[in-house]
Tab-separated table of C-alpha atoms in Angstrom:
chain	number	residue	atom	x	y	z
A	1	MET	CA	91.800	133.849	100.176
A	2	GLU	CA	92.775	130.405	98.861
A	3	ILE	CA	95.630	128.938	100.916
A	4	LEU	CA	97.428	125.627	100.400
A	5	VAL	CA	99.630	124.001	103.029
A	6	CYS	CA	102.070	121.206	102.187
A	7	ILE	CA	102.623	118.821	105.097
A	8	LYS	CA	104.654	115.678	105.652
A	9	GLN	CA	104.248	112.767	108.031
A	10	VAL	CA	107.583	112.004	109.707
A	11	PRO	CA	108.897	109.517	112.308
A	12	ASP	CA	108.340	110.698	115.875
A	13	THR	CA	111.876	110.172	117.081
A	14	ALA	CA	115.119	112.065	117.418
A	15	GLU	CA	117.035	108.877	116.629
A	16	VAL	CA	116.255	108.105	112.985
A	17	LYS	CA	117.542	104.642	112.040
A	18	ILE	CA	118.505	103.684	108.514
A	19	ASP	CA	118.286	100.248	106.882
A	20	PRO	CA	121.887	99.612	105.718
A	21	VAL	CA	120.681	97.427	102.843
A	22	THR	CA	117.964	99.641	101.314
A	23	ASN	CA	119.356	102.979	102.594
A	24	THR	CA	115.834	104.003	103.617
A	25	LEU	CA	114.268	105.010	106.928
A	26	ILE	CA	113.212	102.197	109.247
A	27	ARG	CA	109.612	103.117	110.087
A	28	GLN	CA	108.468	99.859	111.676
A	29	GLY	CA	107.740	100.309	115.347
A	30	VAL	CA	108.228	104.084	115.138
A	31	PRO	CA	105.123	106.275	115.594
A	32	SER	CA	104.536	109.027	113.038
A	33	ILE	CA	103.572	112.671	113.511
A	34	VAL	CA	102.938	115.778	111.445
A	35	ASN	CA	106.285	117.423	110.751
A	36	PRO	CA	106.520	120.123	113.495
A	37	PHE	CA	107.526	122.925	111.093
A	38	ASP	CA	104.523	122.052	108.913
A	39	LYS	CA	102.258	122.548	111.926
A	40	ASN	CA	103.645	126.077	112.211
A	41	ALA	CA	102.889	126.538	108.511
A	42	LEU	CA	99.316	125.340	109.007
A	43	GLU	CA	98.840	127.601	112.016
A	44	ALA	CA	100.061	130.580	109.974
A	45	ALA	CA	97.551	129.703	107.264
A	46	LEU	CA	94.720	129.317	109.757
A	47	GLN	CA	95.500	132.685	111.351
A	48	LEU	CA	95.298	134.357	107.950
A	49	LYS	CA	92.003	132.576	107.296
A	50	ASP	CA	90.670	133.778	110.666
A	51	LYS	CA	91.643	137.343	109.766
A	52	HIS	CA	90.835	137.534	106.051
A	53	GLY	CA	88.463	134.605	105.456
A	54	GLY	CA	88.898	132.018	102.740
A	55	LYS	CA	89.792	128.342	102.584
A	56	VAL	CA	92.758	126.263	103.768
A	57	THR	CA	93.642	123.023	101.952
A	58	VAL	CA	96.358	120.670	103.195
A	59	ILE	CA	98.247	118.400	100.790
A	60	SER	CA	100.612	115.563	101.577
A	61	MET	CA	102.538	113.072	99.469
A	62	GLY	CA	103.090	109.787	101.204
A	63	PRO	CA	101.816	106.279	101.954
A	64	PRO	CA	98.159	105.616	102.896
A	65	GLN	CA	98.988	106.000	106.601
A	66	ALA	CA	99.618	109.716	105.961
A	67	LYS	CA	95.826	110.142	106.084
A	68	GLU	CA	96.171	110.204	109.876
A	69	ALA	CA	98.421	113.266	109.669
A	70	LEU	CA	95.963	114.954	107.317
A	71	LYS	CA	93.083	114.236	109.685
A	72	GLU	CA	95.005	115.932	112.475
A	73	CYS	CA	95.332	118.980	110.220
A	74	LEU	CA	91.579	118.915	109.568
A	75	ALA	CA	90.997	118.772	113.317
A	76	MET	CA	93.183	121.868	113.736
A	77	GLY	CA	90.929	123.774	111.339
A	78	ALA	CA	91.871	123.022	107.730
A	79	ASP	CA	88.873	122.895	105.377
A	80	GLN	CA	90.065	120.213	102.976
A	81	ALA	CA	92.775	117.553	102.781
A	82	ILE	CA	94.272	115.707	99.815
A	83	LEU	CA	96.649	112.749	99.876
A	84	VAL	CA	98.928	112.188	96.884
A	85	SER	CA	99.866	108.522	97.016
A	86	ASP	CA	101.063	105.974	94.477
A	87	ARG	CA	103.755	103.296	94.351
A	88	ALA	CA	105.210	105.263	91.436
A	89	PHE	CA	106.079	108.079	93.877
A	90	GLY	CA	108.164	105.806	96.129
A	91	GLY	CA	111.833	106.598	96.662
A	92	ALA	CA	111.454	110.219	95.561
A	93	ASP	CA	114.146	112.706	96.498
A	94	THR	CA	113.353	116.388	97.025
A	95	LEU	CA	113.241	117.158	93.299
A	96	ALA	CA	110.830	114.338	92.456
A	97	THR	CA	108.750	115.112	95.553
A	98	SER	CA	108.435	118.811	94.689
A	99	TYR	CA	107.599	117.942	91.055
A	100	THR	CA	104.757	115.667	92.197
A	101	LEU	CA	103.399	118.144	94.747
A	102	ALA	CA	103.516	120.960	92.182
A	103	ALA	CA	101.459	118.803	89.815
A	104	ALA	CA	98.916	118.213	92.586
A	105	ILE	CA	98.754	121.950	93.284
A	106	ARG	CA	98.061	122.628	89.618
A	107	LYS	CA	95.201	120.133	89.806
A	108	VAL	CA	93.775	121.950	92.842
A	109	GLY	CA	93.545	125.049	90.655
A	110	SER	CA	93.553	128.601	91.962
A	111	TYR	CA	95.529	129.608	95.042
A	112	ASP	CA	96.886	132.777	96.614
A	113	LEU	CA	99.403	131.462	99.111
A	114	ILE	CA	101.274	128.180	99.541
A	115	PHE	CA	102.727	127.486	102.983
A	116	CYS	CA	105.470	125.005	103.833
A	117	GLY	CA	107.452	124.345	106.966
A	118	LYS	CA	111.091	125.415	106.890
A	119	GLN	CA	112.190	121.792	106.571
A	120	ALA	CA	111.248	118.227	107.534
A	121	ILE	CA	112.885	116.829	110.670
A	122	ASP	CA	113.686	113.510	108.979
A	123	GLY	CA	115.513	114.967	105.964
A	124	ASP	CA	116.497	118.499	107.055
A	125	THR	CA	117.058	119.613	103.450
A	126	ALA	CA	114.747	122.682	103.346
A	127	GLN	CA	114.539	122.139	99.577
A	128	VAL	CA	111.011	120.941	98.784
A	129	GLY	CA	109.207	124.247	99.376
A	130	PRO	CA	111.523	126.375	97.199
A	131	GLU	CA	111.524	123.678	94.492
A	132	ILE	CA	107.704	123.668	94.418
A	133	ALA	CA	107.778	127.417	93.773
A	134	GLU	CA	110.277	126.902	90.964
A	135	HIS	CA	108.126	124.209	89.323
A	136	LEU	CA	105.080	126.490	89.533
A	137	GLY	CA	106.947	129.569	88.355
A	138	ILE	CA	105.963	131.709	91.347
A	139	ALA	CA	107.929	133.806	93.838
A	140	GLN	CA	109.046	132.421	97.192
A	141	ILE	CA	110.140	133.779	100.558
A	142	THR	CA	111.800	131.393	103.003
A	143	TYR	CA	112.506	131.397	106.772
A	144	VAL	CA	109.533	133.624	107.509
A	145	ALA	CA	108.828	134.593	111.124
A	146	LYS	CA	105.956	137.078	110.646
A	147	ILE	CA	103.371	137.700	107.916
A	148	GLU	CA	101.066	140.562	107.015
A	149	VAL	CA	98.737	140.501	103.991
A	150	ASN	CA	97.325	143.698	102.491
A	151	GLY	CA	95.388	143.099	99.281
A	152	ASP	CA	97.706	141.303	96.880
A	153	THR	CA	100.840	142.374	98.766
A	154	VAL	CA	102.492	140.219	101.422
A	155	SER	CA	104.980	141.730	103.858
A	156	VAL	CA	107.100	139.370	105.950
A	157	GLU	CA	109.902	139.327	108.479
A	158	ARG	CA	112.549	136.907	107.234
A	159	GLU	CA	114.780	135.337	109.857
A	160	TYR	CA	118.559	135.609	109.474
A	161	GLU	CA	121.346	134.410	111.743
A	162	GLU	CA	121.832	137.880	113.215
A	163	GLY	CA	118.384	139.418	112.949
A	164	TYR	CA	115.426	139.940	110.599
A	165	GLY	CA	114.840	141.477	107.210
A	166	ILE	CA	111.594	142.919	105.820
A	167	ILE	CA	110.595	141.580	102.399
A	168	GLU	CA	107.487	142.223	100.299
A	169	GLY	CA	106.032	139.999	97.618
A	170	LYS	CA	102.987	139.822	95.372
A	171	LEU	CA	100.429	137.026	95.301
A	172	PRO	CA	100.575	134.198	94.359
A	173	LEU	CA	103.486	133.394	96.624
A	174	LEU	CA	105.096	130.428	98.393
A	175	ILE	CA	106.236	130.952	101.975
A	176	SER	CA	108.235	128.637	104.228
A	177	VAL	CA	108.047	129.383	107.947
A	178	VAL	CA	110.281	128.971	110.978
A	179	LYS	CA	109.255	127.658	114.376
A	180	SER	CA	109.240	131.071	116.058
A	181	ILE	CA	106.377	132.328	113.870
A	182	ASN	CA	103.661	130.935	116.160
A	183	GLU	CA	102.483	128.261	118.561
A	184	PRO	CA	100.246	125.728	116.743
A	185	ARG	CA	96.759	125.379	118.191
A	186	TYR	CA	95.489	122.159	119.723
A	187	PRO	CA	92.486	120.491	118.071
A	188	THR	CA	89.369	120.065	120.184
A	189	ILE	CA	87.868	116.646	120.886
A	190	LYS	CA	84.800	117.550	118.835
A	191	ALA	CA	86.939	118.656	115.874
A	192	THR	CA	89.041	115.497	116.115
A	193	MET	CA	85.970	113.257	116.079
A	194	LYS	CA	84.610	115.140	113.065
A	195	ALA	CA	87.930	114.882	111.218
A	196	ASN	CA	88.116	111.132	111.830
A	197	ARG	CA	84.874	110.692	109.878
A	198	VAL	CA	86.155	112.552	106.811
A	199	GLU	CA	86.983	110.517	103.697
A	200	ILE	CA	90.218	111.968	102.371
A	201	PRO	CA	90.576	111.792	98.573
A	202	VAL	CA	93.669	110.037	97.245
A	203	TRP	CA	95.251	111.236	94.012
A	204	THR	CA	97.439	108.758	92.151
A	205	MET	CA	99.730	109.176	89.161
A	206	ALA	CA	96.728	108.681	86.871
A	207	ASP	CA	95.044	111.744	88.393
A	208	LEU	CA	97.945	114.101	87.714
A	209	ASP	CA	99.413	115.590	84.560
A	210	VAL	CA	102.962	114.299	85.077
A	211	ASP	CA	105.873	112.700	83.256
A	212	GLU	CA	106.366	109.230	84.760
A	213	GLN	CA	110.121	109.516	84.238
A	214	LYS	CA	110.207	112.444	86.708
A	215	LEU	CA	108.476	110.538	89.516
A	216	GLY	CA	109.797	108.513	92.412
A	217	LEU	CA	113.161	106.844	92.140
A	218	LYS	CA	113.267	107.313	88.346
A	219	GLY	CA	112.985	111.070	88.680
A	220	SER	CA	115.445	111.404	91.562
A	221	PRO	CA	118.919	112.595	90.560
A	222	THR	CA	119.984	112.211	94.194
A	223	GLN	CA	120.958	108.612	94.905
A	224	VAL	CA	122.071	107.288	98.304
A	225	ARG	CA	125.083	105.048	97.654
A	226	ARG	CA	126.127	104.243	101.188
A	227	ILE	CA	125.136	105.056	104.751
A	228	PHE	CA	127.393	104.472	107.727
A	229	THR	CA	127.738	105.500	111.346
A	230	PRO	CA	130.794	107.696	111.961
A	231	PRO	CA	133.285	106.173	114.432
A	232	GLN	CA	133.001	107.421	117.955
A	233	ARG	CA	135.492	110.055	118.940
A	234	THR	CA	138.422	108.758	120.960
A	235	GLU	CA	139.464	110.422	124.169
A	236	GLY	CA	141.562	113.509	123.559
A	237	VAL	CA	145.058	114.238	124.808
A	238	VAL	CA	145.459	116.561	127.782
A	239	ILE	CA	148.497	118.815	127.591
A	240	GLN	CA	149.407	120.337	130.935
A	241	LYS	CA	152.785	121.975	131.334
A	242	ALA	CA	154.231	124.447	133.771
A	243	THR	CA	153.601	127.409	131.512
A	244	ALA	CA	151.207	128.213	128.702
A	245	TRP	CA	154.135	128.637	126.309
A	246	GLU	CA	155.365	125.100	127.026
A	247	SER	CA	151.849	123.729	126.450
A	248	VAL	CA	151.603	125.570	123.131
A	249	SER	CA	154.997	124.241	122.058
A	250	VAL	CA	153.967	120.644	122.810
A	251	LEU	CA	150.633	121.137	120.988
A	252	ILE	CA	152.368	122.528	117.892
A	253	GLN	CA	154.776	119.576	117.874
A	254	LYS	CA	151.921	117.035	118.137
A	255	LEU	CA	149.976	118.729	115.304
A	256	SER	CA	153.127	118.751	113.210
A	257	ASP	CA	153.817	115.066	113.878
A	258	ALA	CA	150.224	114.255	112.829
A	259	LYS	CA	150.794	116.310	109.631
A	260	ILE	CA	147.864	118.560	110.510
A	261	ILE	CA	150.079	121.638	110.243
């Protein structure tokens, strides 16, 4: 079984800061990690490899420093890693990112399954995985919490707000996973040392069959015009009257005066 896993290197912080001039993430001084949902995706791929055999390849689009994230994936058990990196890819939104990754996947060649994390913790869009499937013209199943593969049929439990649904699909297929699907394994020291010695190939725009106008900022229909911090909430008004009816009457009057009702 040929399995591809798309991963992203993201800032290791819950407080993402934005440059108000460039409207981009401030990465200086912030350590980077493998996107947590993508680790769940890799673990799902590795478990299928352990059960059915095959090969797991991880792909990431990002700056040269993303090699460190890919090496961590190799240490976890991936067989191959590819970095897609070029200045022409800079400033890409989800559409341009998915277009570039889809082109890289076509260059890889044959595949049975493509795994993605549900979303990246720095963007929270959950769009790149489904868009990759659309570019490739293959089926997709999102928010997957359990996977079973039988021949060319994949049966999954898809997570909903109030429960799970069972869905089947045929290979090739793209799957995005949720956190509850598994607990990612920890790489051993030996595997980490081995991964650190691996030379990860870098594919640039020249290596891919792409339209330059669909890459990076040029190919991004989503443009950030302005970023601002919402004003802090002011202290609310406490209404305390002798009876509940009196309190309700005062509340209705205040809402009416503020033209809310």
